[in-house]
Amino acid sequence: MHYLVYVSTASHLMNEAELMAILETSRSRNTADNITGMLLYKDGSFMQVLEGRAENIKNAYERIGKDHRHDGLILLRKGKTEKRNFPGWSMGFRTVNAEDMENIPGFQSIKDGRFTDPAIVENPHIAMTALKAFNA
Ligand code: FAD
């Protein structure tokens, strides 16, 4: 089982309908490709984890990277995991706020910032911790 985590910047501040459109496509494609994961959105920034077969993850990441609804993708982590961290989630989704962040140990560094803040880029473990914390 392989996974990757990336952050990106939305092309503009997304409304609920736009976020739902992204999720709808994601969930149907990911179900077909047996990909699971989590997508977080906060103030114009995305953070997403994808997990599944290496080839499926690679293809999905390439497709996602071409999407004009966001840009500046930064791959924070990729690797192998023995089991899925998000079983049953064709794509979990949360919009997050500062209060949510307060409840995540070790996530202080980006609580008031963007997911593309250098703090999270330099310490990508924080990203995985945060994403797991939202799998509840
Ligand atoms: P097409 O459907 O042919 O679309 C081509 C391009 O048109 C897209 O790249 C996009 O720029 C644009 N486009 C498509 N639909 C819309 C729309 N409703 N509004 C505006 N522009 C549009 N896909 C997954 O399969 N799995 C995921 O987990 C996933 N996560 C995503 C996370 C984010 C933050 C974003 C922005 C997109 C995500 N997507 C995901 C969608 C992905 O980028 C592709 O749009 C989708 O996989 C379909 O691929 P396609 O090559 O068939 O593109």
CSV table of C-alpha atoms and ligand atoms in Angstrom, one decimal:
chain,number,residue,atom,x,y,z
A,1,MET,CA,0.0,0.0,0.0
A,2,HIS,CA,1.4,3.4,-1.0
A,3,TYR,CA,0.4,6.9,0.1
A,4,LEU,CA,1.3,10.5,-0.6
A,5,VAL,CA,0.5,13.8,1.1
A,6,TYR,CA,0.6,17.2,-0.7
A,7,VAL,CA,-0.5,20.8,-0.1
A,8,SER,CA,-1.7,23.3,-2.8
A,9,THR,CA,-3.2,26.7,-3.2
A,10,ALA,CA,-6.7,27.1,-4.5
A,11,SER,CA,-7.1,29.3,-7.6
A,12,HIS,CA,-9.5,31.4,-5.5
A,13,LEU,CA,-11.5,31.1,-2.3
A,14,MET,CA,-13.8,28.2,-2.8
A,15,ASN,CA,-17.5,28.2,-2.0
A,16,GLU,CA,-19.3,25.1,-0.9
A,17,ALA,CA,-20.6,24.2,-4.3
A,18,GLU,CA,-17.2,24.3,-5.8
A,19,LEU,CA,-15.8,22.1,-3.0
A,20,MET,CA,-18.6,19.7,-3.4
A,21,ALA,CA,-18.0,19.4,-7.2
A,22,ILE,CA,-14.3,18.5,-6.5
A,23,LEU,CA,-15.4,15.9,-3.9
A,24,GLU,CA,-18.0,14.4,-6.1
A,25,THR,CA,-15.5,13.7,-8.9
A,26,SER,CA,-12.9,12.6,-6.4
A,27,ARG,CA,-15.1,10.1,-4.7
A,28,SER,CA,-16.4,8.5,-7.9
A,29,ARG,CA,-12.9,8.2,-9.5
A,30,ASN,CA,-11.3,7.1,-6.2
A,31,THR,CA,-13.9,4.4,-5.7
A,32,ALA,CA,-13.2,3.0,-9.1
A,33,ASP,CA,-9.4,3.1,-8.5
A,34,ASN,CA,-9.6,1.8,-4.9
A,35,ILE,CA,-8.0,5.0,-3.6
A,36,THR,CA,-8.9,6.2,-0.1
A,37,GLY,CA,-7.8,9.4,1.7
A,38,MET,CA,-8.6,12.8,3.2
A,39,LEU,CA,-8.9,16.3,1.8
A,40,LEU,CA,-8.7,19.4,4.1
A,41,TYR,CA,-9.5,22.9,3.0
A,42,LYS,CA,-8.7,26.1,4.9
A,43,ASP,CA,-8.8,29.6,3.7
A,44,GLY,CA,-7.7,28.9,0.1
A,45,SER,CA,-5.3,26.1,0.9
A,46,PHE,CA,-5.7,22.3,0.4
A,47,MET,CA,-4.0,19.4,2.0
A,48,GLN,CA,-4.7,15.9,0.8
A,49,VAL,CA,-3.6,12.4,1.4
A,50,LEU,CA,-4.1,9.7,-1.2
A,51,GLU,CA,-3.5,6.0,-0.4
A,52,GLY,CA,-3.8,2.9,-2.7
A,53,ARG,CA,-1.8,1.0,-5.3
A,54,ALA,CA,1.3,2.9,-6.4
A,55,GLU,CA,0.2,3.2,-10.0
A,56,ASN,CA,-3.2,4.4,-9.1
A,57,ILE,CA,-1.8,7.0,-6.7
A,58,LYS,CA,0.7,8.2,-9.3
A,59,ASN,CA,-2.0,8.6,-12.0
A,60,ALA,CA,-4.4,10.4,-9.6
A,61,TYR,CA,-1.7,12.8,-8.5
A,62,GLU,CA,-0.8,13.6,-12.1
A,63,ARG,CA,-4.5,14.3,-12.9
A,64,ILE,CA,-4.9,16.4,-9.8
A,65,GLY,CA,-1.7,18.3,-10.6
A,66,LYS,CA,-3.2,19.4,-14.0
A,67,ASP,CA,-6.4,20.8,-12.4
A,68,HIS,CA,-6.7,24.6,-12.7
A,69,ARG,CA,-8.7,24.9,-9.6
A,70,HIS,CA,-5.5,24.9,-7.6
A,71,ASP,CA,-1.7,25.2,-8.2
A,72,GLY,CA,1.6,25.3,-6.5
A,73,LEU,CA,1.4,21.7,-5.4
A,74,ILE,CA,4.1,20.6,-2.9
A,75,LEU,CA,4.6,16.9,-2.3
A,76,LEU,CA,5.2,16.6,1.4
A,77,ARG,CA,5.5,12.9,1.8
A,78,LYS,CA,5.2,9.7,-0.1
A,79,GLY,CA,5.9,6.1,0.9
A,80,LYS,CA,4.6,2.8,1.9
A,81,THR,CA,2.1,2.1,4.6
A,82,GLU,CA,1.2,-1.4,5.9
A,83,LYS,CA,-2.5,-0.6,6.1
A,84,ARG,CA,-4.8,2.2,5.1
A,85,ASN,CA,-5.1,5.2,7.4
A,86,PHE,CA,-8.5,6.1,5.9
A,87,PRO,CA,-10.2,2.8,5.2
A,88,GLY,CA,-13.8,3.4,4.0
A,89,TRP,CA,-13.1,7.0,2.9
A,90,SER,CA,-13.2,7.3,-0.9
A,91,MET,CA,-12.2,10.9,0.0
A,92,GLY,CA,-13.0,12.2,3.5
A,93,PHE,CA,-13.4,16.0,3.6
A,94,ARG,CA,-13.1,18.7,6.2
A,95,THR,CA,-13.0,22.4,6.1
A,96,VAL,CA,-10.9,23.4,9.2
A,97,ASN,CA,-10.7,26.4,11.4
A,98,ALA,CA,-8.4,27.6,14.1
A,99,GLU,CA,-10.5,25.9,16.8
A,100,ASP,CA,-10.1,22.5,15.1
A,101,MET,CA,-6.4,23.1,15.0
A,102,GLU,CA,-6.2,23.8,18.7
A,103,ASN,CA,-7.2,20.2,19.3
A,104,ILE,CA,-4.4,18.6,17.4
A,105,PRO,CA,-1.2,18.1,19.3
A,106,GLY,CA,1.9,19.3,17.4
A,107,PHE,CA,-0.2,21.2,14.9
A,108,GLN,CA,0.4,24.6,16.5
A,109,SER,CA,2.8,25.8,13.7
A,110,ILE,CA,0.1,26.1,11.1
A,111,LYS,CA,-2.9,26.8,13.2
A,112,ASP,CA,-3.1,30.4,12.1
A,113,GLY,CA,-1.4,30.0,8.7
A,114,ARG,CA,-1.8,28.3,5.4
A,115,PHE,CA,-1.0,24.7,4.7
A,116,THR,CA,1.8,26.0,2.4
A,117,ASP,CA,3.5,27.6,5.4
A,118,PRO,CA,7.2,26.7,5.4
A,119,ALA,CA,6.7,25.2,8.9
A,120,ILE,CA,4.6,22.3,7.5
A,121,VAL,CA,6.7,21.9,4.4
A,122,GLU,CA,9.8,21.5,6.6
A,123,ASN,CA,8.1,19.1,8.9
A,124,PRO,CA,5.8,17.0,6.8
A,125,HIS,CA,5.1,14.6,9.7
A,126,ILE,CA,2.8,17.3,11.0
A,127,ALA,CA,0.7,17.0,7.9
A,128,MET,CA,0.1,13.3,8.4
A,129,THR,CA,-0.6,13.8,12.1
A,130,ALA,CA,-3.2,16.4,11.2
A,131,LEU,CA,-4.8,14.4,8.5
A,132,LYS,CA,-5.1,11.4,10.7
A,133,ALA,CA,-6.6,13.5,13.5
A,134,PHE,CA,-9.5,14.4,11.1
A,135,ASN,CA,-10.3,10.8,10.3
A,136,ALA,CA,-12.8,10.7,13.1
B,1,FAD,P1,-11.6,16.3,-16.6
B,1,FAD,O1,-12.9,16.0,-15.8
B,1,FAD,O2,-11.6,16.0,-18.0
B,1,FAD,O3,-11.3,17.9,-16.3
B,1,FAD,C1,-10.2,18.5,-17.0
B,1,FAD,C2,-10.0,19.8,-16.2
B,1,FAD,O4,-11.1,20.6,-16.3
B,1,FAD,C3,-9.6,19.7,-14.8
B,1,FAD,O5,-8.2,19.4,-14.6
B,1,FAD,C4,-10.1,21.0,-14.2
B,1,FAD,O6,-9.0,21.9,-14.3
B,1,FAD,C5,-11.3,21.3,-15.0
B,1,FAD,N1,-12.5,21.0,-14.4
B,1,FAD,C6,-13.1,19.8,-14.3
B,1,FAD,N2,-14.3,19.8,-13.7
B,1,FAD,C7,-14.4,21.1,-13.3
B,1,FAD,C8,-15.4,21.8,-12.5
B,1,FAD,N3,-16.5,21.2,-12.0
B,1,FAD,N4,-15.2,23.2,-12.3
B,1,FAD,C9,-14.1,23.8,-12.8
B,1,FAD,N5,-13.2,23.2,-13.5
B,1,FAD,C10,-13.3,21.9,-13.7
B,1,FAD,N6,-9.7,13.6,-8.6
B,1,FAD,C11,-9.6,12.3,-8.2
B,1,FAD,O7,-9.8,11.4,-9.1
B,1,FAD,N7,-9.2,11.9,-7.0
B,1,FAD,C12,-9.0,12.9,-6.0
B,1,FAD,O8,-8.7,12.5,-4.9
B,1,FAD,C13,-9.0,14.2,-6.4
B,1,FAD,N8,-8.7,15.2,-5.5
B,1,FAD,C14,-8.7,16.5,-5.9
B,1,FAD,C15,-8.3,17.5,-5.0
B,1,FAD,C16,-8.3,18.8,-5.4
B,1,FAD,C17,-7.9,19.9,-4.4
B,1,FAD,C18,-8.7,19.2,-6.7
B,1,FAD,C19,-8.7,20.6,-7.1
B,1,FAD,C20,-9.1,18.2,-7.6
B,1,FAD,C21,-9.1,16.9,-7.2
B,1,FAD,N9,-9.5,15.9,-8.1
B,1,FAD,C22,-9.4,14.6,-7.7
B,1,FAD,C23,-10.0,16.2,-9.4
B,1,FAD,C24,-9.0,16.0,-10.5
B,1,FAD,O9,-8.1,17.1,-10.5
B,1,FAD,C25,-9.6,15.8,-11.9
B,1,FAD,O10,-10.5,16.9,-12.2
B,1,FAD,C26,-10.5,14.5,-11.9
B,1,FAD,O11,-9.7,13.4,-11.4
B,1,FAD,C27,-10.9,14.2,-13.3
B,1,FAD,O12,-9.8,14.0,-14.1
B,1,FAD,P2,-9.9,14.2,-15.7
B,1,FAD,O13,-8.6,14.1,-16.3
B,1,FAD,O14,-11.0,13.3,-16.2
B,1,FAD,O15,-10.4,15.7,-15.9
